[in-house]
CSV table of C-alpha atoms and ligand atoms in Angstrom, one decimal:
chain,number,residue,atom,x,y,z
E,1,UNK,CA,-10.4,-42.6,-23.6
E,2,UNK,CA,-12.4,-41.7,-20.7
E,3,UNK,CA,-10.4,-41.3,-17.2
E,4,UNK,CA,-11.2,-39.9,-13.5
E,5,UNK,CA,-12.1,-36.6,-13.6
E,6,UNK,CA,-9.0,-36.0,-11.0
E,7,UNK,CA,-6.4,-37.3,-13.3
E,8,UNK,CA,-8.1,-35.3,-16.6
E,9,UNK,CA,-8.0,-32.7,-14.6
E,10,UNK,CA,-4.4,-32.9,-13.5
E,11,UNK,CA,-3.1,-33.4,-17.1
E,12,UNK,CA,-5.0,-30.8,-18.7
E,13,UNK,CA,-4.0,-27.9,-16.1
E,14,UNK,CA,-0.5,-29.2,-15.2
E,15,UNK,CA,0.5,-31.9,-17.6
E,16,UNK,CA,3.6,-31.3,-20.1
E,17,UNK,CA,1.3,-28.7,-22.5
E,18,UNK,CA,-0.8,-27.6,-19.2
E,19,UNK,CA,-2.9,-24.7,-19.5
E,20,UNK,CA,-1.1,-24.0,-16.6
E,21,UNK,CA,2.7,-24.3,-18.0
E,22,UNK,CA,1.6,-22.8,-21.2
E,23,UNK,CA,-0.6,-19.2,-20.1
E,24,UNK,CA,-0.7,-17.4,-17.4
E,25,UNK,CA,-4.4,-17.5,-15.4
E,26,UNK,CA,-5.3,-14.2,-16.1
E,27,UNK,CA,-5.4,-14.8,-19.6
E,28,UNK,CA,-8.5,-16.5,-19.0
E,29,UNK,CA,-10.3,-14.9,-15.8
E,30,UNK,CA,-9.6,-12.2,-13.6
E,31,UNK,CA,-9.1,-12.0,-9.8
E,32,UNK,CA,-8.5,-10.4,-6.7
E,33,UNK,CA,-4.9,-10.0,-7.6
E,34,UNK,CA,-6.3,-7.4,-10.4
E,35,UNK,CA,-4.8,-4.2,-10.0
E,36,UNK,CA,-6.9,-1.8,-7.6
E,37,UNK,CA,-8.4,-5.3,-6.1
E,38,UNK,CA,-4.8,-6.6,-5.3
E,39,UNK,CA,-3.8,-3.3,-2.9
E,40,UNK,CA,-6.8,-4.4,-0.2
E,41,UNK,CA,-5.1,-7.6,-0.4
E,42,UNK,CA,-1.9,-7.0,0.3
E,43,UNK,CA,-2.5,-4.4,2.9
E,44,UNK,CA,-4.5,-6.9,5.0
E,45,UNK,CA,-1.2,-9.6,4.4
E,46,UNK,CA,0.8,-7.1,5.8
E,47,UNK,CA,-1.8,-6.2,8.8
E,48,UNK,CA,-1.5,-9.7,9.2
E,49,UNK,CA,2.2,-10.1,9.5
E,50,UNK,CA,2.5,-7.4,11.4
E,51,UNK,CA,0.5,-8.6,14.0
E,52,UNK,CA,2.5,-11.8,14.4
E,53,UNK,CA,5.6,-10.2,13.8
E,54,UNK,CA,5.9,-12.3,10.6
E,55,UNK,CA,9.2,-11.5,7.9
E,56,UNK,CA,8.7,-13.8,5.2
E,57,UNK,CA,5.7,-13.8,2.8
E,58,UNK,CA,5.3,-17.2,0.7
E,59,UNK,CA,2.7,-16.6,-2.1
E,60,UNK,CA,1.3,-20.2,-3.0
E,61,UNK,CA,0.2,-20.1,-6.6
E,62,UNK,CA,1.4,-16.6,-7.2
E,63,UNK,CA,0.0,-16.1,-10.8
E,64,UNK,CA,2.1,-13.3,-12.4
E,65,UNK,CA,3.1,-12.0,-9.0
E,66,UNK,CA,0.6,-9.1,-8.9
E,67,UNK,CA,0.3,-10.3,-5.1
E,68,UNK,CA,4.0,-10.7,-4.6
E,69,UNK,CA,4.9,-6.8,-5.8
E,70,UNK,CA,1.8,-5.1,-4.0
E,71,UNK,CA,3.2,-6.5,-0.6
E,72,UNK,CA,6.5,-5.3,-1.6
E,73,UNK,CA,5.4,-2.0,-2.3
E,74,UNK,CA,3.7,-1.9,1.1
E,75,UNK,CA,5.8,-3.3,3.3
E,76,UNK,CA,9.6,-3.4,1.5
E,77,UNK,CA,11.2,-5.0,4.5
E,78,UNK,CA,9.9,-8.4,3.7
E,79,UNK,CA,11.0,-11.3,2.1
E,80,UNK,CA,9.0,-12.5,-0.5
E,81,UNK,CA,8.8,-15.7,-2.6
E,82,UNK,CA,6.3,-16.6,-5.1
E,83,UNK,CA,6.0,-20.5,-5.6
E,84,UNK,CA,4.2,-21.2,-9.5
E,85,UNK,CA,4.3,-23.3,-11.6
E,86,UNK,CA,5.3,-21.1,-14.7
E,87,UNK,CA,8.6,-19.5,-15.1
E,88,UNK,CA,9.4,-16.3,-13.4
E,89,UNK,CA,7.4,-13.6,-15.4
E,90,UNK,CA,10.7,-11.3,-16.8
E,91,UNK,CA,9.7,-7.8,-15.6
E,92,UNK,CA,9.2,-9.3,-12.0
E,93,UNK,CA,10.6,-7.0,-9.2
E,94,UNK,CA,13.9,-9.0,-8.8
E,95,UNK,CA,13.9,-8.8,-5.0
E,96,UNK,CA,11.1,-11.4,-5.2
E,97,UNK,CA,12.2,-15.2,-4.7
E,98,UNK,CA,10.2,-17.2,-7.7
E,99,UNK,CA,10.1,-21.2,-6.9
E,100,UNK,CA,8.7,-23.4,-9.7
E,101,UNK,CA,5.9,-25.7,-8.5
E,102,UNK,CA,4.7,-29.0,-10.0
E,103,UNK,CA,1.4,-27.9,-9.4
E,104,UNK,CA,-1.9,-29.5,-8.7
E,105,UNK,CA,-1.7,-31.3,-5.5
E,106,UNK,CA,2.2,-31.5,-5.5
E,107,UNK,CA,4.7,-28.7,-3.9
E,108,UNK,CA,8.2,-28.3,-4.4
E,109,UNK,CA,10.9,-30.0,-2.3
E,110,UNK,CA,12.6,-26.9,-1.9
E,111,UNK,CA,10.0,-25.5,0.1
E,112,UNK,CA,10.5,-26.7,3.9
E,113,UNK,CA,11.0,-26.2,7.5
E,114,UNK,CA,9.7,-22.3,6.4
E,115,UNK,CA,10.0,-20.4,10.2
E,116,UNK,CA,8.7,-16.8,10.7
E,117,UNK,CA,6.2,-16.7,7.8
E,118,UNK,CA,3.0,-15.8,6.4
E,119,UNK,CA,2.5,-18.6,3.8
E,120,UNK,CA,-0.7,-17.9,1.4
E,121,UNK,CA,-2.5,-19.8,-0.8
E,122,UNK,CA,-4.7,-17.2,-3.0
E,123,UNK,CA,-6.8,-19.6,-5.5
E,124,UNK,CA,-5.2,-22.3,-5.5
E,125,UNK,CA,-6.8,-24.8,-4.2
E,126,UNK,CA,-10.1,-25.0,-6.5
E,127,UNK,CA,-7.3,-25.6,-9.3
E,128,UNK,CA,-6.5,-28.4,-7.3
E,129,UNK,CA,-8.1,-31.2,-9.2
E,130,UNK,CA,-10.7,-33.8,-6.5
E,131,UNK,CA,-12.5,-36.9,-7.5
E,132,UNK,CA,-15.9,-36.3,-8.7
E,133,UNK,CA,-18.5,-38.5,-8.1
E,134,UNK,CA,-22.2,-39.0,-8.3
E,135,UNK,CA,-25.0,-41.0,-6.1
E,136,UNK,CA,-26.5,-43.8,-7.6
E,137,UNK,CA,-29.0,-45.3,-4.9
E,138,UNK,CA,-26.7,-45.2,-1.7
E,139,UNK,CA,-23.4,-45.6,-3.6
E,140,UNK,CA,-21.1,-43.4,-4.6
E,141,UNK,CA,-19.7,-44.2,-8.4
E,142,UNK,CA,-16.4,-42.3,-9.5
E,143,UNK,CA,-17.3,-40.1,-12.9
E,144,UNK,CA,-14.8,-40.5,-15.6
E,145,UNK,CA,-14.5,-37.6,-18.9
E,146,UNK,CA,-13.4,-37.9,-22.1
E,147,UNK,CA,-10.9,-35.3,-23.9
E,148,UNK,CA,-14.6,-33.9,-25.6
E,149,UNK,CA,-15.6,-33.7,-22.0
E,150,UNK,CA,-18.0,-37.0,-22.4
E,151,UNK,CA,-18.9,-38.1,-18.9
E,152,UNK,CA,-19.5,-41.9,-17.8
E,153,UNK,CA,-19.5,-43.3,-14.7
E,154,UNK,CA,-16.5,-45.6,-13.3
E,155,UNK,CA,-17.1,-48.0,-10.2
E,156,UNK,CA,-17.2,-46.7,-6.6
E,157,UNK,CA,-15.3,-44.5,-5.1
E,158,UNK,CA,-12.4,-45.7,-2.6
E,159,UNK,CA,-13.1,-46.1,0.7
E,160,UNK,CA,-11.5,-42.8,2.1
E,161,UNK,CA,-13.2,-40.8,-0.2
E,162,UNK,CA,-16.7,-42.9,0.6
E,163,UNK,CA,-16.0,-41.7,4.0
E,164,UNK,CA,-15.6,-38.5,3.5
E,165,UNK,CA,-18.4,-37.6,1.2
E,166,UNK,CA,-20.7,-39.1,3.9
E,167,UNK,CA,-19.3,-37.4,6.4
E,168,UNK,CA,-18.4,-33.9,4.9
E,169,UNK,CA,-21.4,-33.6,1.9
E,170,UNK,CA,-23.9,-36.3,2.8
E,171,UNK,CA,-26.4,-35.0,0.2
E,172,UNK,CA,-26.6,-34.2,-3.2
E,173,UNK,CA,-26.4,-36.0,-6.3
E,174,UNK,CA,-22.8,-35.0,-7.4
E,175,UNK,CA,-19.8,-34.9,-5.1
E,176,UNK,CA,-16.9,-32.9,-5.7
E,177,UNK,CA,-14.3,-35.3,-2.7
E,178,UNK,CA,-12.4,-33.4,-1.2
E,179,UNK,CA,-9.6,-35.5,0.3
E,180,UNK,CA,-6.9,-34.6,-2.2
E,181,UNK,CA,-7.2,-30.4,-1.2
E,182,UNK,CA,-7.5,-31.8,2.3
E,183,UNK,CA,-4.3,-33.6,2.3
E,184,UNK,CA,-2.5,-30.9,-0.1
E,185,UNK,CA,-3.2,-28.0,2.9
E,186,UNK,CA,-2.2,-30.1,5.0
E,187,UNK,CA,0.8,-30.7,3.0
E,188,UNK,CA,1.3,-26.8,2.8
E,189,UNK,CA,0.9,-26.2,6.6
E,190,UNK,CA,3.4,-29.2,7.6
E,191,UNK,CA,5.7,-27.1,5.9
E,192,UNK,CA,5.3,-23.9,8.1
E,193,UNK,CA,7.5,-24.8,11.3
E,194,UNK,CA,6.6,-21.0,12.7
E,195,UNK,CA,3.5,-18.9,11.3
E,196,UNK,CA,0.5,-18.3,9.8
E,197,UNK,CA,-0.5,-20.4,6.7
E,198,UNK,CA,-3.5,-18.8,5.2
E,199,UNK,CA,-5.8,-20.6,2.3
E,200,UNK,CA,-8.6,-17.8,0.4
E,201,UNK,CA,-10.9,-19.2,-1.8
E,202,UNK,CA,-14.3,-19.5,-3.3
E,203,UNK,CA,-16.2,-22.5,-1.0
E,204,UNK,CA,-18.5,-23.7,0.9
E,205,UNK,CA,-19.8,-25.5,4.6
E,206,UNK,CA,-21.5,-28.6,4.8
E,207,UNK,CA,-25.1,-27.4,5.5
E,208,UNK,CA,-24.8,-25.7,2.0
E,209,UNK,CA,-23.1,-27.5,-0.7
E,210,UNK,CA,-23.7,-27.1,-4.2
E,211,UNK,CA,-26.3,-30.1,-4.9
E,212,UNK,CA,-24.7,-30.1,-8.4
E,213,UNK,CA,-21.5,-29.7,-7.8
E,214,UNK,CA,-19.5,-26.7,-9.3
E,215,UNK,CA,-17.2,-27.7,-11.6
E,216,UNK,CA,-16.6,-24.3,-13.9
E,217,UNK,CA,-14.4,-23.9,-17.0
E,218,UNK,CA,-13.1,-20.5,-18.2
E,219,UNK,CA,-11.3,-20.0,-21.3
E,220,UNK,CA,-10.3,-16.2,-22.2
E,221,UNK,CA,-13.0,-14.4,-20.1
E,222,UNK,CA,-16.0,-16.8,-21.3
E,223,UNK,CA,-17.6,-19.5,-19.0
E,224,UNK,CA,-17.5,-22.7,-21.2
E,225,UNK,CA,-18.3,-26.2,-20.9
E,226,UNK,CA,-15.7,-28.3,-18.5
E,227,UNK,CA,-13.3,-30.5,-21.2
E,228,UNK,CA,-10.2,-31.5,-19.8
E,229,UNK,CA,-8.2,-30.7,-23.1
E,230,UNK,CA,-5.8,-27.8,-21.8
E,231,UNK,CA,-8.1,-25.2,-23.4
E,232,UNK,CA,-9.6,-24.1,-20.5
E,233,UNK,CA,-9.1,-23.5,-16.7
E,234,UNK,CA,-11.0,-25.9,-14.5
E,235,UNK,CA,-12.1,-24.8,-11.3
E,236,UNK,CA,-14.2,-26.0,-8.4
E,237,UNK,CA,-15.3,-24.7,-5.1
E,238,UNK,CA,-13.5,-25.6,-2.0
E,239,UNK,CA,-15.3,-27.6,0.7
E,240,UNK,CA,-13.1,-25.3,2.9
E,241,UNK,CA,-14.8,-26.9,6.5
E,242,UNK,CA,-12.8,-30.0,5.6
E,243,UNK,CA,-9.5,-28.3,5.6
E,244,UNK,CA,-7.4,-28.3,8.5
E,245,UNK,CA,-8.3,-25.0,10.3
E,246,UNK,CA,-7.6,-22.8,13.6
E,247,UNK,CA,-10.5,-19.8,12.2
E,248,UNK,CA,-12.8,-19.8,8.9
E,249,UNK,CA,-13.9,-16.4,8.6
E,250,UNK,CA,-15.4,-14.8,5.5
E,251,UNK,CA,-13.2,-12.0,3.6
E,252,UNK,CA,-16.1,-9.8,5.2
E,253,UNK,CA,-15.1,-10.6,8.1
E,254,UNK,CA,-11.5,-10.5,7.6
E,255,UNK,CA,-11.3,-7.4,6.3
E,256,UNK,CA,-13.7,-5.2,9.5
E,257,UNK,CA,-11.7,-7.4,12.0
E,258,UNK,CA,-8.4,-5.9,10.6
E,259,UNK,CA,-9.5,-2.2,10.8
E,260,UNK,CA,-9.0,-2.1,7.0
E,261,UNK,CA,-12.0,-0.4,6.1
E,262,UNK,CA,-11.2,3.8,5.1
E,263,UNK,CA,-13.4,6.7,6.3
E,264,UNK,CA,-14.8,8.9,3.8
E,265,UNK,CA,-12.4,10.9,2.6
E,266,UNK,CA,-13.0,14.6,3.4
E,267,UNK,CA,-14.7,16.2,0.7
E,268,UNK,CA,-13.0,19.6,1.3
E,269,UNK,CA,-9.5,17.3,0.1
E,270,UNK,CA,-11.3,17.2,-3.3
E,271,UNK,CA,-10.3,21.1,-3.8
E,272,UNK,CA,-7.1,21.2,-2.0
E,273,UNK,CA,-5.7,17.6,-3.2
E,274,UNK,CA,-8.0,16.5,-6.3
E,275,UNK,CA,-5.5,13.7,-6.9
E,276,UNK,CA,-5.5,12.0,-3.7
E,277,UNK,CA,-9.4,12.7,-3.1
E,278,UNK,CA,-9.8,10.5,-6.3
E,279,UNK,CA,-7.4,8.3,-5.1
E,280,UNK,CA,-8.7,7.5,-1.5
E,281,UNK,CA,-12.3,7.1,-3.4
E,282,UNK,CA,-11.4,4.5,-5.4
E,283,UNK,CA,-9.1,2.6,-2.3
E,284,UNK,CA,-12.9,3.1,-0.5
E,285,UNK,CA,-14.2,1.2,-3.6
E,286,UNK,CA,-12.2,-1.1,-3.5
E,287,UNK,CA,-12.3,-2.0,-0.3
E,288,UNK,CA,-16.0,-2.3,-0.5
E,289,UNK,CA,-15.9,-4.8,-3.2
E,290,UNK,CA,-13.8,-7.0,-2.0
E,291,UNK,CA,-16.3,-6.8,0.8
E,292,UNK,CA,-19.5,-7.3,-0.9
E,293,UNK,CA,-21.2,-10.4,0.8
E,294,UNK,CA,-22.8,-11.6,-2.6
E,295,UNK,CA,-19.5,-11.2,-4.4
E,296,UNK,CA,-15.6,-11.1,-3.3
E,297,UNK,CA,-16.6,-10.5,0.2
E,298,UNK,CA,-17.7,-14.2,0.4
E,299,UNK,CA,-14.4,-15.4,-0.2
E,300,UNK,CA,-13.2,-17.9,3.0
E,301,UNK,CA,-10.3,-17.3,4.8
E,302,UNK,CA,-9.0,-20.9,6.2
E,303,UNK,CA,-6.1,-19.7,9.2
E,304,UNK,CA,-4.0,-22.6,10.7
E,305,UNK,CA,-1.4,-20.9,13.1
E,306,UNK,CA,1.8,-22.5,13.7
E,307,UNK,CA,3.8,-24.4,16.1
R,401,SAM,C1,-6.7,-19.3,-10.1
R,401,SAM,S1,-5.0,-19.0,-10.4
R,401,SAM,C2,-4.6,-17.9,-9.0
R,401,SAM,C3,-3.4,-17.1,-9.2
R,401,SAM,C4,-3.3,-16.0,-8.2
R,401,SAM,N1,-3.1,-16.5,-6.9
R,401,SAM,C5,-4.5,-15.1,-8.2
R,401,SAM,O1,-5.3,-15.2,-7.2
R,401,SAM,O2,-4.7,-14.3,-9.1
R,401,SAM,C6,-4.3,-20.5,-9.9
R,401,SAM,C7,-2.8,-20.6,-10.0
R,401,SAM,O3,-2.4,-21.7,-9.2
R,401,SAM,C8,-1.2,-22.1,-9.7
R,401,SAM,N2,-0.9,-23.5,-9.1
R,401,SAM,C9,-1.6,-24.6,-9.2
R,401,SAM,N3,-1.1,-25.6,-8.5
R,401,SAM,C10,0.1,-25.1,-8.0
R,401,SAM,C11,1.1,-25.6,-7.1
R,401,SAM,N4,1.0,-26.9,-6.7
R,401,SAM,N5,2.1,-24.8,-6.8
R,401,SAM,C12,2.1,-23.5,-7.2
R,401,SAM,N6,1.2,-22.9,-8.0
R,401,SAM,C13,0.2,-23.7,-8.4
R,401,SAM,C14,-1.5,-22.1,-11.2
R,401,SAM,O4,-0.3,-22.2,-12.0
R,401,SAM,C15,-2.2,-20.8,-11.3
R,401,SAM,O5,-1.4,-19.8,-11.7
């Protein structure tokens, strides 16, 4: 039977045999939690913290933890927790907190009145399933998928959601509403009493949204068609201008503003410490890709500060 995109959605990523609750993500696409990748993240976390003399690190959607143990390496003095929605991975670091998650839209109760922390959301809000719709004339009519991923088109959209659209992605003929990852960061940063909540993800401003949307399914490395049967991840781009915000800035950005960019390393270090030549190379590499305008680089960084 067809049903909203949002609630297929939901179901197939987080329902009781959730591709979510069954496999971990990286089963199915990689990140920039992959090791080498993951070390540039965590060092500009900690430059971060640092800077707001911050003790408590809250990974949102913390995969396996990759995240959560390269901050610990760096900086062993903080607390970490790791909120998921799959059990605690067993070779975990056991100084890290883990917190199960309903997941989608929905946060723990546990996790509350959080004071002196950085709390991050890495990826997870394109897994956080929106109403999709598409323009028929002026109106805006809710599209519905079947298990075999069979689209048809429901009546309109409510009136929130009308309001949005025309508001935050006036044109285009499908909509990807953004009103439930709008009101699930602000969900996350009402929980922050004292810090810095942080969302980093793939998106978009209003003068350039994806005229077809960008609904995307992975399963095991491959891009495949969307079908909400727990098969596949289902992602889409995050209208991140919508989101509550103090600064938007690209990972570029982020990255050059936090002095995180290595010089060359000397090349007379490749004869006295071969090792370590290699090793800075490779941290200059990787900083560099996570960098790249046209890839990683364009990554948004959403920054609410708190109180
Ligand atoms: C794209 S993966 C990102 C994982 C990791 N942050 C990374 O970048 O590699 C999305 C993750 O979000 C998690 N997730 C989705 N909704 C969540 C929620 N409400 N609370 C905690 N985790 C959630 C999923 O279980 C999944 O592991």
């Amino acid at each position: 039977m067809a049903r909203p995109w949002i609630d297929a959605w939901h179901e197939a990523l987080y329902g009781p045999d959730g591709l979510y609750v069954r496999d971990e993500p990286h089963a199915h696409f990689s990140t920039a939690t992959s090791p080498g990748l993951v070390e540039v993240l965590a060092s500009a976390v900690v430059e971060l913290m640092r800077r707001d003399g911050l003790s408590r690190f809250v990974d949102i959607a913390g995969g396996g933890g990759e995240l959560a143990a390269a901050v610990c390496d760096l900086a062993p003095d903080l607390h970490v927790t790791c909120v998921e929605v799959r059990s605690r991975p067993a070779d975990l670091d056991p100084s890290i907190e883990w917190v199960r998650s309903p997941g989608g839209a929905a946060l723990p109760d546990a996790l509350r009145s959080l004071t002196g922390a950085l709390v991050l959301a890495h990826e997870w809000l394109d897994n956080v399933p929106c109403t999709i719709a598409e323009r028929v004339g002026s109106a805006l009519q809710e599209v519905c998928v079947g298990t075999d991923g069979t689209e048809s088109l429901a009546g309109p959209v409510d009136e929130a959601e009308a309001e949005w659209a025309q508001r935050w992605w006036p044109q285009g003929g499908r909509v990807e509403i953004g009103t439930a990852r709008d009101d699930a960061w602000a969900d996350l940063v009402s929980r922050l009493d004292d810090g810095l909540a942080v969302a980093v993800d793939y998106g978009h401003l209003r003068q350039a949204r994806p005229q077809t949307g960008s609904l995307t399914a992975y399963r095991l490395g491959e891009v495949v068609v969307p079908v909400p049967d727990g098969s596949c991840d289902l992602t889409a781009h995050v209208a991140v201008d919508s989101l509550v915000h103090d600064r938007l800035l690209t990972q570029r950005e982020l990255i050059r503003e936090l002095g995180l960019v290595p010089a060359s390393p000397d090349r007379a270090m490749a004869r006295t410490d071969p090792a370590g030549y290699l090793r800075a190379l490779a941290h200059r590499s990787a900083v560099a890709a996570m960098s790249d305008p046209d890839g990683l680089g364009g990554f948004r960084w959403v920054l609410v500060r708190r109180p």
